[in-house]
Short mmCIF file of C-alpha atoms in Angstrom, two decimals:
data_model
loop_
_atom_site.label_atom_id
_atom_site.label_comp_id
_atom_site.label_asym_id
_atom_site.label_seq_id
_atom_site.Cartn_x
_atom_site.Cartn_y
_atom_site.Cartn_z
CA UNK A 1 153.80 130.05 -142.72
CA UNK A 2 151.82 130.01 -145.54
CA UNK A 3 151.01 127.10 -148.32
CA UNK A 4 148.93 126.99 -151.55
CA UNK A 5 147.58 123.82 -153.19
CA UNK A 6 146.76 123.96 -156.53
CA UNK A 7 143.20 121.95 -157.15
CA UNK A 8 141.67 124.08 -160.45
CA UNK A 9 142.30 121.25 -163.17
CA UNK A 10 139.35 119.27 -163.93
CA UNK A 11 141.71 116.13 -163.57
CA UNK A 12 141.19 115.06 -166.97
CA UNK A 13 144.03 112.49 -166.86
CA UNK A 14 142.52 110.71 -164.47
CA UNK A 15 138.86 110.19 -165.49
CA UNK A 16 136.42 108.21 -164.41
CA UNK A 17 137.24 109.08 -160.78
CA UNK A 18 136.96 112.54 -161.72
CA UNK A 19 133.86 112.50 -163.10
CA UNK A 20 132.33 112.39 -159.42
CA UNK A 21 135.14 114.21 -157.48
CA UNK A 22 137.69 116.74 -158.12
CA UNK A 23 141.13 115.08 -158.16
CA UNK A 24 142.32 116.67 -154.31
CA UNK A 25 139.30 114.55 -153.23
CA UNK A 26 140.11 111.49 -154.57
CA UNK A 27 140.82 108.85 -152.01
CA UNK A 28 144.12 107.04 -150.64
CA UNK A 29 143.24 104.39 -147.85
CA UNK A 30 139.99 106.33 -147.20
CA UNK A 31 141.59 110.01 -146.88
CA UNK A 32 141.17 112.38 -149.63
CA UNK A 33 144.35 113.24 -151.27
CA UNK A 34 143.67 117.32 -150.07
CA UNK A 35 143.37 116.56 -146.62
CA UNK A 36 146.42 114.21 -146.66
CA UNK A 37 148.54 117.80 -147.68
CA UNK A 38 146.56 120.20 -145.43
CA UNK A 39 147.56 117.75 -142.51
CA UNK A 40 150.90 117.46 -143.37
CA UNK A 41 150.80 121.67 -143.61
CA UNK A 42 149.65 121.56 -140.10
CA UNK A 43 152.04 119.41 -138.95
CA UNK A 44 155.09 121.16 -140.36
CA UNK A 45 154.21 124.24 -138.65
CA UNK A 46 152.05 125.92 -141.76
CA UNK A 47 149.09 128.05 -140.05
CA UNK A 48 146.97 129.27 -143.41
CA UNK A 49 146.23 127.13 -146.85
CA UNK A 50 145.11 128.80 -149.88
CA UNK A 51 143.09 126.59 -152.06
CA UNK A 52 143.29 127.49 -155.94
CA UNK A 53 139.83 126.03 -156.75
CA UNK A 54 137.62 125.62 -160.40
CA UNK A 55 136.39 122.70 -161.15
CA UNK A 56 133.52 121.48 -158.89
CA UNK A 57 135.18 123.78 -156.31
CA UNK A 58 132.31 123.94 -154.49
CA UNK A 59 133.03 120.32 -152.94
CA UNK A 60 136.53 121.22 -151.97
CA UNK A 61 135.05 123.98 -150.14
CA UNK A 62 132.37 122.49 -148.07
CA UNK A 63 135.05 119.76 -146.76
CA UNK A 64 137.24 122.14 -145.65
CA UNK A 65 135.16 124.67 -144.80
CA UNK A 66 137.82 127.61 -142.58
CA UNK A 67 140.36 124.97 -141.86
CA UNK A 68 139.60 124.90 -138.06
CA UNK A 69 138.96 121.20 -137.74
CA UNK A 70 142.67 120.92 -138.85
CA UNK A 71 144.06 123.51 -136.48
CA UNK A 72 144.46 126.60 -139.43
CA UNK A 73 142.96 128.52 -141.54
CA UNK A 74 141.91 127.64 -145.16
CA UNK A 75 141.09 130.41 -147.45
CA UNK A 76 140.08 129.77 -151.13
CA UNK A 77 140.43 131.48 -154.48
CA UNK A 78 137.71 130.27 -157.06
CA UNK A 79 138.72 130.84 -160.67
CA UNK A 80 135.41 130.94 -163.07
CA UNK A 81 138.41 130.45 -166.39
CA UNK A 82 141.52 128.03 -166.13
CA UNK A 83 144.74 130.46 -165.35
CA UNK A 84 147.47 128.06 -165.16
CA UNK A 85 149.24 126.89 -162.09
CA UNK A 86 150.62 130.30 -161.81
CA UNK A 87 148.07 132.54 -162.95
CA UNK A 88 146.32 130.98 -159.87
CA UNK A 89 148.53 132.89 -157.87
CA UNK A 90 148.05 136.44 -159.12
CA UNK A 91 145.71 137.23 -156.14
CA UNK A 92 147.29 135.32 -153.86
CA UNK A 93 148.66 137.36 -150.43
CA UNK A 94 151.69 136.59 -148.75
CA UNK A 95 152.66 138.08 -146.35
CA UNK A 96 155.29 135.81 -145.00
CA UNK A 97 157.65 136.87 -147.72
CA UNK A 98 157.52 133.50 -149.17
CA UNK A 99 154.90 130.67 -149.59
CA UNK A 100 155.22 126.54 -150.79
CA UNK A 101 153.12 126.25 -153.38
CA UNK A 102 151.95 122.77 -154.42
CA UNK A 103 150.11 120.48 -156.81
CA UNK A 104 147.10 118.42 -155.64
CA UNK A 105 147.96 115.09 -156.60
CA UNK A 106 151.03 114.72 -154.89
CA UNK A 107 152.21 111.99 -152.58
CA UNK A 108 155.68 112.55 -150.45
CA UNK A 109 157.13 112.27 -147.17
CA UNK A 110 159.14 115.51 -148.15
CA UNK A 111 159.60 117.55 -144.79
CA UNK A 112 157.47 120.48 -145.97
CA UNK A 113 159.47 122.44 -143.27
CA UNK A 114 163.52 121.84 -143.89
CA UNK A 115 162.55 122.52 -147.88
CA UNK A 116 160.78 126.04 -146.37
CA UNK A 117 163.68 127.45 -144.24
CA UNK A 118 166.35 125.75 -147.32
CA UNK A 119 164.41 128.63 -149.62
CA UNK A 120 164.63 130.98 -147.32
CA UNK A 121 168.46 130.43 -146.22
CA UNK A 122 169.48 130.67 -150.16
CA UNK A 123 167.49 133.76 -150.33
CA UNK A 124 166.03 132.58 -154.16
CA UNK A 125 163.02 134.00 -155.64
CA UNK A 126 161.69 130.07 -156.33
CA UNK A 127 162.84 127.03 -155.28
CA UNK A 128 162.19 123.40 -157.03
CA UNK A 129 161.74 120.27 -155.12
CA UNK A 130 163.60 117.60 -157.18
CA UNK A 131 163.87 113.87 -157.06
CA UNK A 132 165.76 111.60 -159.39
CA UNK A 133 164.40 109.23 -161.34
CA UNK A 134 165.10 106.59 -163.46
CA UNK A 135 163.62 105.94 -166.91
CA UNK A 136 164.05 102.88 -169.25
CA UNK A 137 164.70 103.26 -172.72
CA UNK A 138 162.80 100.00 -174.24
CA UNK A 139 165.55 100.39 -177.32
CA UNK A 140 169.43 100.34 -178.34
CA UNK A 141 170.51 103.69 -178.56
CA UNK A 142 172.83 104.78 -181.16
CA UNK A 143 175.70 106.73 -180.72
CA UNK A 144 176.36 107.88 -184.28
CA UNK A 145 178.29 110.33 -186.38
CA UNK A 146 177.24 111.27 -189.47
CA UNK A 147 176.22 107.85 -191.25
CA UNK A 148 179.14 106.20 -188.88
CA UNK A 149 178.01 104.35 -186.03
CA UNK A 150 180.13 104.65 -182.76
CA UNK A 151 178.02 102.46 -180.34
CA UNK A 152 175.18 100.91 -179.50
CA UNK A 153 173.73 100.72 -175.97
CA UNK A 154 171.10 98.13 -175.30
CA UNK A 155 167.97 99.56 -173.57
CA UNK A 156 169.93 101.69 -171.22
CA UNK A 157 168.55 103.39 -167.94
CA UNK A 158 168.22 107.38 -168.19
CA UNK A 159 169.06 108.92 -164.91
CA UNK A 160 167.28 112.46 -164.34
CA UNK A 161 166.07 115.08 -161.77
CA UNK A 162 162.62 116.07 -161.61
CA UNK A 163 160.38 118.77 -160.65
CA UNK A 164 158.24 117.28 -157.66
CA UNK A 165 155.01 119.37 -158.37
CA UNK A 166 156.41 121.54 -154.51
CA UNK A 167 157.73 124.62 -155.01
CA UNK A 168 158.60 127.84 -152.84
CA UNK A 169 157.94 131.23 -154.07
CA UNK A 170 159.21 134.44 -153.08
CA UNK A 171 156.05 136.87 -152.83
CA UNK A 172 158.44 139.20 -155.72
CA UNK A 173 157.90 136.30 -158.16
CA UNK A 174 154.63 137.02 -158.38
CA UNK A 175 155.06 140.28 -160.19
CA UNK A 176 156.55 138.28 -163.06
CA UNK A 177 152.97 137.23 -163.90
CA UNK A 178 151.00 138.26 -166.67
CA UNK A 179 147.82 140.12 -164.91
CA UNK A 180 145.81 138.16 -167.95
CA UNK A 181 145.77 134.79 -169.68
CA UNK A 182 146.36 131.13 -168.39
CA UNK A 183 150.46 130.96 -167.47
CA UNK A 184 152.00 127.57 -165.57
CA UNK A 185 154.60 127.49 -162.68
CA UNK A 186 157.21 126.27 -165.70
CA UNK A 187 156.60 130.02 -167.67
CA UNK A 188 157.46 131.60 -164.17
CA UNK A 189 160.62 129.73 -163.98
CA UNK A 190 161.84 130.40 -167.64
CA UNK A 191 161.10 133.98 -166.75
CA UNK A 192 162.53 134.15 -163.43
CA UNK A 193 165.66 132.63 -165.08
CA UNK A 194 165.34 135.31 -167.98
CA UNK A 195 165.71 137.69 -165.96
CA UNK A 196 168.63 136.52 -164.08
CA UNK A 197 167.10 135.99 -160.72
CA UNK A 198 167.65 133.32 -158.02
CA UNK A 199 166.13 129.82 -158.85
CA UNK A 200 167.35 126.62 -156.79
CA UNK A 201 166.74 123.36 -156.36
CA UNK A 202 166.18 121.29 -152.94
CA UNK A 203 167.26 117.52 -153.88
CA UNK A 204 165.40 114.80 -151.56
CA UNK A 205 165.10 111.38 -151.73
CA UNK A 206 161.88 111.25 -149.63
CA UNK A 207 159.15 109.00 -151.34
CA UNK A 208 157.29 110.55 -153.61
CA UNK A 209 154.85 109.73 -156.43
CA UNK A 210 152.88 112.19 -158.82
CA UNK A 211 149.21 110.90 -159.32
CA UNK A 212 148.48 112.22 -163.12
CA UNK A 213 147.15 108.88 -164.01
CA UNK A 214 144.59 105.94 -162.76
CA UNK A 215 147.91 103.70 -162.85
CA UNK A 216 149.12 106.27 -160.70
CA UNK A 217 146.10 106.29 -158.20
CA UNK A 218 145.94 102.54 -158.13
CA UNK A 219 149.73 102.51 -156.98
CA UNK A 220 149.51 104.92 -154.76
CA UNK A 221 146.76 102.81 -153.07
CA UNK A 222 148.91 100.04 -152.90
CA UNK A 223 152.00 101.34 -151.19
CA UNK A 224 150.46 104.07 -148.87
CA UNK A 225 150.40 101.40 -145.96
CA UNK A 226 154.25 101.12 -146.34
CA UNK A 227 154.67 104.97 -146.28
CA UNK A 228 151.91 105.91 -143.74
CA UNK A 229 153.64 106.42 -140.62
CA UNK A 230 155.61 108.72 -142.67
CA UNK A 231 153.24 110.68 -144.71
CA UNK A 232 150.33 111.26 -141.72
CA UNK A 233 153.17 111.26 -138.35
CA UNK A 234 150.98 110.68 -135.04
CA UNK A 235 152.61 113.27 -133.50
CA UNK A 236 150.20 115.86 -135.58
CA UNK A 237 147.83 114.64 -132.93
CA UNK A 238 145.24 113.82 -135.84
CA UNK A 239 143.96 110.11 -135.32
CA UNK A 240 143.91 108.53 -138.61
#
């Protein structure tokens, strides 16, 4: 099976760390967040990683090197001009029919595999990783019509389903790229959708936090220990 990790961004969200290291080297507990993914690849049974790489790719590269030291092989695709986190995956090869495809600066104990073979089993062109979350509203919201007011809810709790950053593509998807300019995994979907094809959703509750921000990366820090077992399993056979 086959997984690509999108590192290109210069990680601007998250300076100062990224002044000195791309963001998929950036640390949790001592393990770079990159390495954290590519042995969780391993473990669920992927046997190649694609790296999109652009900003100080070169560091990315000589950590990695071909993947052997984590049982695959690691390939790379440098891009000298941001393309988007799907215009990274214009040149991309997959021959497995279908690939996960995933952001750098994610944290989860999603089971890589299960989401994989879900895809595959609902034969869709992509399919989202979601997770629902829950987001405060500091205010009372109105209800209103018109002038009239109908009621007022005191800083209520918005219930939602995200995108996770993990997604699985159907090697046909890729066609729907532009073969020029910067385009992002959310111009694929609209476009997949306008076109009528096959887009699902896998729904987990696994942990999972996005690392955009240095309040991110500090939390993160902070609860890996609790997750750890979880996120890195011994039975990889890596020592961690």
């Amino acid at each position: 099976m086959h997984a690509v990790i999108m590192t290109g961004g210069k990680g601007e969200r998250m300076r100062p760390y990224t002044h000195v290291l791309p963001k998929g080297l950036l640390p949790i507990d001592g393990i770079p967040l990159l390495d954290i993914l590519v042995r969780q690849c391993q473990y669920y049974g992927f046997n190649r990683v694609t790296m999109t790489c652009g900003y100080l790719a070169t560091m990315i590269q000589n950590y990695f090197e071909n993947g052997s030291k984590w049982g695959l092989e690691i390939d790379y695709l440098t891009e000298d001009v941001p393309l988007g986190t799907a215009g990274s995956l214009r040149d991309v090869s997959c021959e497995e029919g279908s690939m996960i495809v995933m952001n750098c600066d994610v944290l989860t104990t999603l089971h890589f595999r299960d989401f994989y073979e879900q895809h595959i089993n609902q034969k869709s062109m992509l399919t989202i990783a979601s997770h629902a979350i829950e987001v405060p509203v500091e205010f009372g919201v109105l209800a209103v019509e018109g002038e009239r007011v109908l009621q007022i809810v005191e800083k209520p709790t918005n219930h939602s389903l995200v995108s996770m950053g993990i997604y699985v593509v159907h090697q046909d998807a890729l066609k729907y790229i532009p073969k020029e300019g910067k385009f992002d995994i959310p111009d694929l979907i609209h476009t997949l959708l306008d076109h009528k094809e096959r887009v699902t959703h896998h729904h987990t509750d696994s942990f999972w936090i996005d690392i955009g921000k240095p309040d991110d990366y500090e939390k993160a820090n902070q609860i890996f220990e609790q997750f750890k077992a979880q996120i890195l399993p011994k039975e990889s056979g890596h020592e961690y």
